[in-house]
Coordinates of C-alpha atoms (C1' of nucleotides) in Angstrom, one line a residue:
Chain A
X1 CA 123.5 -203.0 -78.0
X2 CA 126.9 -202.2 -76.7
X3 CA 127.6 -203.3 -73.2
X4 CA 130.4 -200.8 -72.5
X5 CA 128.2 -197.8 -72.1
X6 CA 130.1 -194.9 -70.5
X7 CA 129.1 -193.9 -67.0
X8 CA 128.3 -190.4 -66.0
X9 CA 131.3 -190.3 -63.7
X10 CA 133.7 -191.4 -66.4
X11 CA 132.6 -188.9 -69.0
X12 CA 129.4 -187.0 -68.6
X13 CA 129.5 -185.6 -72.1
X14 CA 130.1 -189.0 -73.8
X15 CA 127.4 -190.5 -71.6
X16 CA 124.9 -188.0 -72.8
X17 CA 125.8 -188.3 -76.5
X18 CA 125.7 -192.1 -76.5
X19 CA 122.6 -192.3 -74.4
X20 CA 120.6 -190.2 -76.9
X21 CA 121.8 -192.4 -79.8
X22 CA 121.5 -195.8 -78.0
X23 CA 118.1 -195.0 -76.5
X24 CA 117.0 -194.4 -80.1
X25 CA 116.0 -190.8 -79.5
X26 CA 118.1 -189.2 -82.3
X27 CA 121.1 -189.5 -84.4
X28 CA 123.5 -187.2 -86.3
X29 CA 122.4 -186.6 -89.9
X30 CA 124.2 -186.0 -93.1
X31 CA 123.8 -182.3 -92.5
X32 CA 126.4 -180.8 -90.2
X33 CA 124.9 -179.7 -86.9
X34 CA 121.5 -181.1 -87.7
X35 CA 120.0 -184.2 -86.2
X36 CA 117.4 -186.8 -87.1
X37 CA 114.9 -187.1 -84.3
X38 CA 113.9 -190.8 -84.4
X39 CA 110.4 -192.1 -83.6
X40 CA 111.0 -192.8 -80.0
X41 CA 112.6 -189.4 -79.4
X42 CA 109.9 -187.7 -81.4
X43 CA 107.2 -189.5 -79.4
X44 CA 108.6 -187.8 -76.2
X45 CA 108.6 -184.5 -78.0
X46 CA 105.0 -185.1 -79.0
X47 CA 104.0 -185.7 -75.4
X48 CA 105.7 -182.4 -74.5
X49 CA 103.9 -180.7 -77.3
X50 CA 100.5 -182.1 -76.2
X51 CA 100.9 -180.9 -72.6
X52 CA 102.2 -177.5 -73.5
X53 CA 99.7 -177.0 -76.3
X54 CA 96.8 -177.7 -73.9
X55 CA 98.2 -175.2 -71.4
X56 CA 98.6 -172.6 -74.1
X57 CA 95.0 -173.1 -75.3
X58 CA 93.7 -173.1 -71.7
X59 CA 95.3 -169.7 -71.3
X60 CA 93.5 -168.4 -74.3
X61 CA 96.1 -168.8 -77.1
X62 CA 95.6 -170.1 -80.6
X63 CA 98.0 -171.6 -83.0
X64 CA 99.0 -170.2 -86.4
X65 CA 101.8 -170.5 -88.8
X66 CA 104.2 -168.0 -90.3
X67 CA 106.8 -168.4 -93.1
X68 CA 110.2 -169.9 -92.7
X69 CA 111.8 -167.1 -94.7
X70 CA 112.2 -163.5 -93.6
X71 CA 113.1 -160.9 -96.2
X72 CA 116.3 -159.3 -95.1
X73 CA 114.7 -155.8 -95.0
X74 CA 112.2 -157.0 -92.4
X75 CA 114.7 -158.9 -90.5
X76 CA 116.9 -155.9 -89.9
X77 CA 114.0 -153.6 -88.9
X78 CA 114.4 -154.2 -85.1
X79 CA 118.0 -153.3 -84.8
X80 CA 118.9 -155.0 -81.6
X81 CA 117.2 -158.2 -82.5
X82 CA 118.8 -158.2 -85.9
X83 CA 122.2 -157.5 -84.4
X84 CA 121.8 -160.3 -81.9
X85 CA 121.0 -162.9 -84.4
X86 CA 122.9 -161.7 -87.5
X87 CA 126.0 -163.8 -87.0
X88 CA 124.1 -167.1 -86.9
X89 CA 121.7 -166.7 -89.8
X90 CA 121.4 -169.0 -92.8
X91 CA 120.6 -166.9 -95.9
X92 CA 118.9 -167.8 -99.1
X93 CA 120.4 -166.0 -102.1
X94 CA 119.3 -168.0 -105.1
X95 CA 116.2 -169.9 -106.1
X96 CA 117.4 -172.3 -108.8
X97 CA 120.0 -174.9 -109.7
X98 CA 121.1 -176.0 -113.1
X99 CA 123.2 -178.7 -114.7
X100 CA 126.8 -177.9 -114.6
X101 CA 127.9 -177.5 -118.2
X102 CA 131.5 -178.5 -117.3
X103 CA 130.6 -181.4 -115.1
X104 CA 127.9 -183.7 -116.3
X105 CA 125.5 -185.0 -113.8
X106 CA 126.3 -182.3 -111.3
X107 CA 124.4 -179.3 -110.3
X108 CA 125.5 -175.7 -109.8
X109 CA 123.7 -172.7 -108.4
X110 CA 122.2 -170.8 -111.4
X111 CA 123.9 -167.4 -111.3
X112 CA 120.9 -166.0 -113.3
X113 CA 118.6 -167.0 -110.4
X114 CA 119.8 -164.5 -107.8
X115 CA 117.1 -163.2 -105.6
X116 CA 116.8 -159.4 -105.6
X117 CA 116.4 -159.5 -101.9
X118 CA 118.0 -162.2 -99.7
X119 CA 115.8 -164.3 -97.5
X120 CA 116.9 -165.0 -94.0
X121 CA 115.9 -168.5 -92.6
X122 CA 114.2 -167.5 -89.4
X123 CA 116.3 -167.8 -86.3
X124 CA 113.1 -166.5 -84.5
X125 CA 110.0 -165.1 -85.9
X126 CA 109.4 -161.7 -84.3
X127 CA 110.2 -159.8 -87.6
X128 CA 107.9 -161.7 -89.9
X129 CA 105.1 -161.8 -87.3
X130 CA 105.2 -158.2 -86.3
X131 CA 105.2 -157.2 -90.0
X132 CA 102.1 -159.3 -90.3
X133 CA 100.4 -158.0 -87.1
X134 CA 100.8 -154.5 -88.5
X135 CA 98.0 -155.4 -91.0
X136 CA 95.8 -156.9 -88.3
X137 CA 95.8 -154.2 -85.7
X138 CA 94.0 -150.8 -86.0
X139 CA 92.1 -150.5 -82.7
X140 CA 92.2 -151.6 -79.2
X141 CA 89.3 -153.9 -80.2
X142 CA 91.8 -155.9 -82.2
X143 CA 93.8 -156.6 -79.1
X144 CA 95.1 -158.7 -77.6
X145 CA 96.4 -161.1 -80.2
X146 CA 97.5 -164.3 -78.5
X147 CA 99.2 -166.5 -81.0
X148 CA 101.5 -169.5 -80.7
X149 CA 103.4 -171.2 -83.5
X150 CA 105.0 -174.7 -83.5
X151 CA 107.9 -174.5 -85.9
X152 CA 111.5 -175.1 -86.8
X153 CA 114.1 -172.4 -86.7
X154 CA 117.7 -172.3 -87.8
X155 CA 120.6 -170.8 -85.9
X156 CA 124.0 -171.5 -87.5
X157 CA 125.9 -172.5 -84.4
X158 CA 129.6 -173.1 -84.5
X159 CA 129.4 -176.1 -82.3
X160 CA 126.3 -178.3 -81.8
X161 CA 125.2 -181.1 -79.5
X162 CA 122.2 -183.4 -80.0
X163 CA 119.1 -181.7 -78.7
X164 CA 121.0 -179.1 -76.6
X165 CA 122.2 -177.1 -79.5
X166 CA 121.5 -178.0 -83.1
X167 CA 121.6 -175.8 -86.1
X168 CA 118.0 -176.5 -86.8
X169 CA 115.6 -177.1 -83.9
X170 CA 111.9 -177.5 -83.2
X171 CA 110.2 -175.2 -80.8
X172 CA 107.1 -173.2 -80.1
X173 CA 107.1 -169.5 -80.1
X174 CA 104.3 -167.4 -78.7
X175 CA 103.9 -163.9 -80.0
X176 CA 101.3 -161.7 -78.3
X177 CA 100.2 -158.1 -78.8
X178 CA 98.6 -156.0 -76.1
X179 CA 97.1 -152.6 -75.5
X180 CA 98.9 -151.9 -72.3
X181 CA 102.3 -152.4 -70.8
X182 CA 100.7 -153.9 -67.7
X183 CA 98.8 -156.5 -69.7
X184 CA 101.9 -157.5 -71.7
X185 CA 103.9 -157.9 -68.5
X186 CA 101.2 -160.0 -67.0
X187 CA 101.2 -162.2 -70.1
X188 CA 105.0 -162.5 -69.9
X189 CA 104.7 -163.6 -66.3
X190 CA 101.8 -165.9 -67.0
X191 CA 103.7 -167.8 -69.6
X192 CA 106.7 -168.1 -67.4
X193 CA 104.4 -169.8 -64.9
X194 CA 103.1 -172.1 -67.6
X195 CA 106.7 -173.1 -68.4
X196 CA 107.6 -173.6 -64.7
X197 CA 104.5 -175.7 -64.2
X198 CA 105.3 -177.8 -67.2
X199 CA 108.9 -178.3 -66.2
X200 CA 108.0 -179.3 -62.6
X201 CA 104.8 -181.3 -63.1
X202 CA 105.5 -183.0 -66.4
X203 CA 109.2 -183.2 -66.8
X204 CA 109.6 -183.6 -63.0
X205 CA 112.4 -181.0 -63.3
X206 CA 112.6 -178.3 -60.6
X207 CA 113.4 -174.8 -62.0
X208 CA 114.2 -171.4 -60.6
X209 CA 112.1 -168.7 -62.0
X210 CA 113.9 -165.4 -62.5
X211 CA 114.8 -162.6 -64.8
X212 CA 117.9 -162.2 -66.9
X213 CA 120.5 -159.5 -66.5
X214 CA 121.0 -157.1 -69.4
X215 CA 123.9 -159.1 -70.7
X216 CA 121.8 -162.3 -71.0
X217 CA 118.6 -160.7 -72.2
X218 CA 117.0 -161.6 -75.5
X219 CA 118.0 -159.3 -78.3
X220 CA 115.2 -156.8 -78.7
X221 CA 113.6 -157.4 -75.3
X222 CA 113.1 -155.0 -72.4
X223 CA 113.0 -157.8 -69.9
X224 CA 113.7 -161.6 -70.2
X225 CA 112.1 -163.9 -67.7
X226 CA 113.5 -167.5 -67.6
X227 CA 113.3 -170.8 -65.9
X228 CA 116.7 -172.3 -65.0
X229 CA 117.3 -175.9 -64.3
X230 CA 120.3 -177.7 -62.9
X231 CA 121.7 -180.7 -64.6
X232 CA 123.3 -183.7 -62.9
X233 CA 126.9 -182.5 -63.7
X234 CA 126.3 -179.2 -61.9
X235 CA 125.8 -177.1 -65.0
X236 CA 122.8 -174.9 -65.4
X237 CA 120.5 -175.1 -68.4
X238 CA 118.1 -172.4 -69.5
X239 CA 114.9 -174.3 -70.0
X240 CA 112.6 -171.6 -71.2
X241 CA 112.3 -167.9 -71.7
X242 CA 109.5 -165.4 -71.8
X243 CA 110.2 -161.9 -73.0
X244 CA 108.6 -158.6 -72.4
X245 CA 109.3 -156.8 -75.7
X246 CA 108.0 -153.4 -74.7
X247 CA 107.1 -151.4 -77.8
X248 CA 110.3 -152.2 -79.6
X249 CA 108.8 -154.3 -82.3
X250 CA 105.7 -152.2 -82.6
X251 CA 108.0 -149.2 -83.2
X252 CA 110.2 -151.1 -85.6
X253 CA 107.2 -152.2 -87.7
X254 CA 105.1 -149.2 -87.0
X255 CA 102.2 -151.1 -85.4
X256 CA 99.9 -148.6 -83.8
X257 CA 96.4 -148.9 -82.5
X258 CA 93.7 -146.4 -81.5
X259 CA 92.9 -146.6 -77.9
X260 CA 89.5 -145.9 -76.3
X261 CA 90.2 -142.2 -76.4
X262 CA 90.9 -142.3 -80.1
X263 CA 94.6 -141.7 -79.5
X264 CA 97.3 -143.7 -81.4
X265 CA 99.7 -145.7 -79.4
X266 CA 102.3 -148.4 -80.1
X267 CA 101.3 -152.0 -79.3
X268 CA 103.0 -153.8 -76.4
X269 CA 104.5 -157.2 -77.2
X270 CA 105.7 -160.4 -75.6
X271 CA 107.3 -163.6 -77.0
X272 CA 108.1 -166.8 -75.3
X273 CA 109.5 -170.2 -76.3
X274 CA 110.7 -173.6 -75.4
X275 CA 112.5 -176.0 -77.7
X276 CA 113.6 -179.5 -78.3
X277 CA 116.4 -178.5 -75.9
X278 CA 114.0 -179.6 -73.2
X279 CA 114.7 -183.2 -74.4
X280 CA 118.3 -182.7 -73.4
X281 CA 117.2 -181.3 -70.1
X282 CA 115.0 -184.3 -69.5
X283 CA 117.9 -186.6 -70.1
X284 CA 120.3 -184.8 -67.9
X285 CA 117.9 -184.4 -65.1
X286 CA 116.8 -188.1 -64.6
X287 CA 118.8 -190.6 -66.6
X288 CA 121.4 -192.9 -65.1
X289 CA 124.2 -195.2 -66.1
X290 CA 121.7 -197.8 -67.2
X291 CA 120.2 -195.5 -69.7
X292 CA 117.2 -193.2 -70.1
X293 CA 114.8 -192.6 -67.2
X294 CA 111.5 -191.0 -68.2
X295 CA 108.9 -189.4 -66.0
X296 CA 105.6 -191.3 -66.5
X297 CA 103.8 -188.2 -67.8
X298 CA 106.2 -187.9 -70.8
X299 CA 106.9 -191.5 -71.4
X300 CA 105.6 -192.7 -74.8
X301 CA 105.2 -196.1 -73.3
X302 CA 104.3 -196.0 -69.6
X303 CA 103.9 -199.7 -69.0
X304 CA 105.4 -202.6 -71.0
X305 CA 104.2 -206.1 -70.5
X306 CA 106.7 -208.9 -71.2
X307 CA 105.5 -212.5 -71.4
X308 CA 107.8 -215.3 -70.2
X309 CA 106.8 -218.6 -71.7
X310 CA 107.8 -221.9 -73.2
X311 CA 105.9 -222.9 -76.3
X312 CA 103.0 -221.5 -78.1
X313 CA 100.3 -222.9 -75.8
X314 CA 101.8 -221.2 -72.8
X315 CA 102.2 -218.0 -74.7
X316 CA 98.5 -218.1 -75.6
X317 CA 97.5 -218.5 -72.0
X318 CA 99.8 -215.7 -70.9
X319 CA 98.6 -213.5 -73.8
X320 CA 95.1 -213.8 -72.7
X321 CA 95.9 -212.5 -69.2
X322 CA 98.2 -209.8 -70.6
X323 CA 95.6 -208.5 -73.0
X324 CA 93.2 -208.3 -70.1
X325 CA 95.7 -206.3 -68.1
X326 CA 96.5 -204.1 -71.0
X327 CA 92.8 -203.3 -71.5
X328 CA 92.3 -202.4 -67.9
X329 CA 95.3 -200.2 -67.9
X330 CA 94.3 -198.5 -71.2
X331 CA 90.9 -197.9 -69.6
X332 CA 92.7 -195.8 -67.0
X333 CA 94.4 -193.8 -69.7
X334 CA 97.7 -195.5 -69.2
X335 CA 99.8 -196.2 -72.4
X336 CA 100.7 -199.8 -72.6
X337 CA 102.7 -202.0 -74.9
X338 CA 102.4 -205.7 -74.8
X339 CA 105.6 -207.0 -76.3
X340 CA 104.9 -210.6 -77.4
X341 CA 107.5 -210.7 -80.1
X342 CA 109.1 -214.2 -80.2
X343 CA 112.1 -212.8 -81.9
X344 CA 113.7 -211.4 -78.7
X345 CA 114.2 -213.1 -75.4
X346 CA 112.7 -211.7 -72.2
X347 CA 116.1 -210.7 -70.9
X348 CA 116.8 -208.8 -74.0
X349 CA 113.5 -207.0 -73.7
X350 CA 114.1 -206.1 -70.1
X351 CA 117.4 -204.5 -70.9
X352 CA 116.0 -202.7 -73.9
X353 CA 113.0 -201.2 -72.2
X354 CA 115.2 -200.3 -69.2
X355 CA 117.6 -198.5 -71.5
X356 CA 114.7 -196.6 -73.1
X357 CA 113.4 -195.5 -69.7
X358 CA 110.0 -197.2 -69.7
X359 CA 108.8 -196.4 -66.2
X360 CA 107.0 -199.6 -65.3
X361 CA 107.5 -203.2 -66.6
X362 CA 105.2 -206.0 -65.9
X363 CA 106.4 -209.6 -66.5
X364 CA 104.1 -212.5 -66.6
X365 CA 105.2 -216.1 -66.6
X366 CA 103.7 -219.5 -65.9
X367 CA 104.5 -219.0 -62.2
X368 CA 102.5 -215.8 -62.1
X369 CA 99.7 -217.5 -64.0
X370 CA 99.5 -220.2 -61.3
X371 CA 99.6 -217.7 -58.5
X372 CA 97.4 -215.0 -59.9
X373 CA 100.3 -212.5 -59.7
X374 CA 102.6 -210.5 -61.9
X375 CA 106.1 -209.1 -61.4
X376 CA 106.2 -205.3 -61.5
X377 CA 109.5 -203.5 -61.9
X378 CA 110.0 -199.7 -61.7
X379 CA 112.7 -198.0 -63.7
X380 CA 113.5 -195.2 -61.3
X381 CA 114.6 -197.4 -58.4
X382 CA 115.0 -200.7 -60.2
X383 CA 112.8 -202.2 -57.5
X384 CA 110.9 -205.4 -58.3
X385 CA 107.7 -206.5 -56.6
X386 CA 105.1 -209.2 -57.0
X387 CA 101.6 -207.8 -57.3
X388 CA 98.3 -209.6 -57.4
X389 CA 96.5 -209.5 -60.7
X390 CA 93.4 -208.4 -58.9
X391 CA 93.3 -204.6 -58.7
X392 CA 96.5 -204.3 -60.6
X393 CA 95.4 -201.3 -62.6
X394 CA 95.0 -199.2 -59.4
X395 CA 98.3 -200.4 -58.2
X396 CA 100.0 -199.5 -61.4
X397 CA 98.3 -196.1 -61.6
X398 CA 99.5 -195.3 -58.1
X399 CA 103.0 -196.6 -58.9
X400 CA 103.2 -194.3 -62.0
X401 CA 102.2 -191.3 -59.8
X402 CA 104.8 -192.4 -57.2
X403 CA 107.5 -192.6 -59.8
X404 CA 106.6 -189.2 -61.2
X405 CA 106.8 -187.8 -57.6
X406 CA 109.9 -189.6 -56.8
X407 CA 111.8 -188.3 -59.8
X408 CA 110.7 -184.8 -59.0
X409 CA 111.7 -185.1 -55.4
X410 CA 115.1 -186.7 -56.3
X411 CA 115.8 -183.9 -58.7
X412 CA 114.6 -181.3 -56.3
X413 CA 116.8 -182.6 -53.5
X414 CA 119.8 -182.6 -55.8
X415 CA 119.1 -179.1 -57.0
X416 CA 118.6 -177.8 -53.5
X417 CA 121.8 -179.5 -52.3
X418 CA 123.6 -177.7 -55.1
X419 CA 122.7 -174.1 -54.4
X420 CA 125.7 -172.8 -52.6
X421 CA 125.9 -169.4 -50.8
X422 CA 129.3 -167.9 -51.3
X423 CA 130.6 -164.6 -50.0
X424 CA 134.0 -164.1 -51.5
X425 CA 135.5 -164.3 -55.0
X426 CA 137.9 -166.9 -53.8
X427 CA 135.2 -169.1 -52.4
X428 CA 133.2 -168.5 -55.5
X429 CA 135.9 -169.9 -57.7
X430 CA 136.7 -172.8 -55.4
X431 CA 133.1 -173.9 -55.1
X432 CA 132.5 -173.4 -58.8
X433 CA 135.4 -175.8 -59.7
X434 CA 134.9 -178.3 -56.9
X435 CA 131.1 -178.6 -56.7
X436 CA 129.5 -176.6 -59.5
X437 CA 125.8 -176.0 -59.2
X438 CA 124.2 -172.6 -58.6
X439 CA 126.2 -170.1 -56.7
X440 CA 124.2 -167.6 -54.8
X441 CA 126.3 -164.5 -54.5
X442 CA 126.2 -160.8 -54.2
X443 CA 126.8 -158.7 -57.3
X444 CA 127.1 -155.0 -57.7
X445 CA 124.5 -154.9 -60.6
X446 CA 126.9 -153.8 -63.3
X447 CA 127.4 -155.5 -66.7
X448 CA 131.1 -154.9 -66.4
X449 CA 131.4 -157.0 -63.2
X450 CA 129.3 -159.7 -64.7
X451 CA 131.4 -159.8 -67.8
X452 CA 134.6 -159.9 -65.9
X453 CA 133.4 -162.8 -63.8
X454 CA 132.3 -164.6 -66.9
X455 CA 135.7 -164.0 -68.6
X456 CA 137.6 -165.3 -65.6
X457 CA 135.4 -168.2 -64.5
X458 CA 133.0 -169.0 -67.4
X459 CA 130.2 -168.6 -64.9
X460 CA 127.3 -166.3 -65.9
X461 CA 124.4 -164.9 -63.9
X462 CA 121.7 -167.4 -64.7
X463 CA 119.0 -165.2 -63.2
X464 CA 117.9 -162.9 -60.5
X465 CA 115.2 -165.1 -58.9
X466 CA 111.7 -163.8 -58.7
X467 CA 110.6 -162.7 -55.2
X468 CA 114.3 -162.8 -54.3
X469 CA 115.1 -162.3 -50.6
X470 CA 116.5 -158.8 -50.1
X471 CA 119.6 -158.6 -47.9
X472 CA 122.6 -156.3 -47.6
X473 CA 125.9 -157.6 -48.9
X474 CA 129.0 -156.8 -50.9
X475 CA 129.7 -157.7 -54.5
X476 CA 132.1 -160.7 -54.5
X477 CA 134.2 -159.1 -57.2
X478 CA 134.2 -155.3 -56.5
X479 CA 133.0 -155.2 -52.9
X480 CA 130.5 -152.6 -53.8
X481 CA 127.1 -152.7 -51.9
X482 CA 124.5 -155.2 -53.1
X483 CA 120.9 -155.7 -52.0
X484 CA 120.4 -159.3 -53.0
X485 CA 122.1 -162.5 -54.1
X486 CA 121.9 -163.6 -57.7
X487 CA 122.4 -167.1 -59.1
X488 CA 125.7 -167.8 -61.0
X489 CA 126.5 -171.0 -62.7
X490 CA 128.4 -172.5 -65.6
X491 CA 125.8 -173.2 -68.2
X492 CA 125.0 -175.2 -71.3
Chain B
rC1 C1' 137.6 -169.8 -86.1
rG2 C1' 141.7 -172.3 -82.7
rG3 C1' 143.2 -177.1 -80.4
rG4 C1' 142.7 -182.6 -80.4
rA5 C1' 141.1 -187.0 -82.8
rU6 C1' 138.9 -190.2 -86.3
rG7 C1' 137.4 -191.9 -91.3
rU8 C1' 138.3 -200.1 -92.9
rG9 C1' 131.1 -204.8 -94.0
rG10 C1' 124.9 -201.9 -90.7
rC11 C1' 127.5 -200.7 -85.7
rG12 C1' 132.1 -201.0 -82.7
rC13 C1' 137.1 -202.1 -83.8
rA14 C1' 142.0 -204.9 -85.4
rG15 C1' 145.2 -204.9 -89.4
rU16 C1' 152.8 -205.9 -87.2
rU17 C1' 158.9 -204.6 -91.4
rG18 C1' 154.0 -202.3 -97.8
rG19 C1' 152.6 -208.6 -100.5
rU20 C1' 145.3 -207.1 -103.2
rA21 C1' 141.3 -207.6 -95.7
rG22 C1' 140.0 -209.9 -90.3
rC23 C1' 137.3 -209.9 -85.3
rG24 C1' 133.0 -208.9 -82.0
rC25 C1' 128.0 -207.4 -82.3
rA26 C1' 124.1 -207.1 -85.7
rC27 C1' 121.9 -209.8 -90.0
rC28 C1' 120.0 -214.7 -92.6
rA29 C1' 118.9 -220.2 -92.1
rG30 C1' 118.5 -224.4 -88.9
rU31 C1' 118.2 -226.2 -84.1
rA32 C1' 117.7 -226.5 -78.8
rU33 C1' 116.0 -222.8 -75.5
rG34 C1' 113.0 -218.9 -72.8
rG35 C1' 111.9 -215.8 -64.7
rG36 C1' 117.8 -210.6 -66.8
rG37 C1' 121.0 -208.8 -73.1
rU38 C1' 120.5 -217.6 -74.6
rG39 C1' 123.6 -221.8 -76.6
rC40 C1' 125.2 -224.6 -80.8
rU41 C1' 125.8 -225.3 -86.3
rG42 C1' 126.0 -223.2 -91.0
rG43 C1' 125.7 -218.6 -94.1
rG44 C1' 125.7 -213.6 -96.7
rG45 C1' 128.0 -208.9 -96.8
rG46 C1' 133.5 -204.5 -97.2
rU47 C1' 138.3 -202.6 -102.0
rC48 C1' 139.7 -199.7 -96.8
rG49 C1' 136.5 -191.1 -96.9
rC50 C1' 138.3 -188.9 -101.7
rA51 C1' 142.4 -187.4 -105.1
rC52 C1' 147.2 -187.6 -106.6
rG53 C1' 152.0 -189.6 -105.9
rU54 C1' 156.1 -193.3 -104.5
rU55 C1' 156.4 -198.7 -105.7
rC56 C1' 156.5 -204.6 -109.4
rG57 C1' 152.8 -204.1 -105.6
rA58 C1' 149.5 -199.3 -101.0
rG59 C1' 144.3 -200.2 -95.9
rU60 C1' 149.6 -199.7 -94.6
rC61 C1' 154.4 -194.7 -97.0
rG62 C1' 154.0 -189.2 -98.9
rU63 C1' 151.3 -184.8 -100.3
rG64 C1' 146.7 -182.7 -100.8
rU65 C1' 141.6 -182.6 -99.9
rC66 C1' 136.8 -183.6 -97.8
rA67 C1' 133.8 -185.1 -93.8
rU68 C1' 132.6 -186.1 -88.9
rC69 C1' 133.3 -186.2 -83.6
rC70 C1' 135.4 -184.1 -79.1
rC71 C1' 137.4 -179.6 -76.3
rG72 C1' 137.2 -174.1 -76.5
rA73 C1' 135.4 -169.1 -78.2
rC74 C1' 129.6 -167.9 -79.8
rC75 C1' 124.7 -169.2 -78.3
rA76 C1' 118.6 -171.5 -76.5

RNA sequence: CGGGAUGUGGCGCAGUUGGUAGCGCACCAGUAUGGGGUGCUGGGGGUCGCACGUUCGAGUCGUGUCAUCCCGACCA
């Protein structure tokens, strides 16, 4: 492993890219804009999936799967949605290759095999799903439909970055159908809460819950709720969205139901999603110049045990103890790896697990064996302590909780310290350039003002926080009256 | 799509005025080690992104081309 790993201060972007690759999370693939998620990175994603999936199930949702391809005619049905995604769609036009008659051993697209209708590779699944729901819904008795899908989607981005923006990415998308507007809004808000809970309690990443302005709203939604996080470099990152789709898709796909009075009405819809982008968020929330830092709740390996020994006999003695410790930790539901490979030295292992963000490391050597102790090191603070072997599992359990807490608190302190109230456009620009972070500022509520600020500063309104404090003020750009501050930031 | 850069063993790089490739890490074998990326000895592996051209001779010069990365516009 290279020793000249860039620091965050030197080059945050390079730090991020190299960290992902060197921590063995992912790498660039042979396909432009697409990454290979490696086992270690995928294991983190699986932990995220498990936690989220349970929360979805606990709130009454079920999983299903819909096709990767969307016929163009369906895709274009909801105009705003189609328009919003049109410029980043991959399109399948043919279904066969054949040997090139002019170039032996090479293949060409068979011109005879042109599809009568092009297939859009889903950038999101509203269209195909609502076309399907049409056949499932006749009566209010068929509602609600509460479905989630774990899938891949493709958005042909011009510029990509590992996890943060890849042409193909993994996500989950919930698509629900309801009899009333109120119920759909309640669902939208509920899922936002689920996301916020996941971000804060599993990722240890504080988020601001809010709603998007019209400019930033999901194409085809009436309202977009979001959770916004702040990365270490002062840029914001949209970590999850929950959309109230109104009756837009029901109208586009003619999905009506008979209510209790026998009257026909269009179905109300929501959709909500989080993606592998959260992996990037995780990295940019906690990791440091020594590599990845993982919150215990999402770490594939929570505790690693490293033996320090001379000779096989000593290893056997240490292994016996180590296996005992491993067992007692496993019994507490803690994931443990005992790394007794003799192909790497202890120091090498220390550095390696540190780089990969394993929250707790236990080292056992002959000295410990004699004293009935172990050396315990925590990744978040780099602190090392000697613990007695007796009752170690409780200690480690507590330590993991403490680390989880500490990471959250650290991130929260950072986030709070980087919400800056600004009251003039000059101050806005100055703070944005010098400090970054969220800027709480008054805005006159118009798209034009938002757009102008974006054009001039690259900062966008990340959200209007929920339960936002109401106060009289003047728009920083136009000086027009404003009733509340909104959060601006430069964003990923 | 605009700007910048880079393509040389698995990875990271060097390669002077053109004379058919070298270093570090990794890898393999042996050996001594083992409380923070271990030392020593020996070993295997590349035809220099691709094409064309200049030349007696091209990693090196020229033209073209492809790819990737970074910055920006677009976006989760």
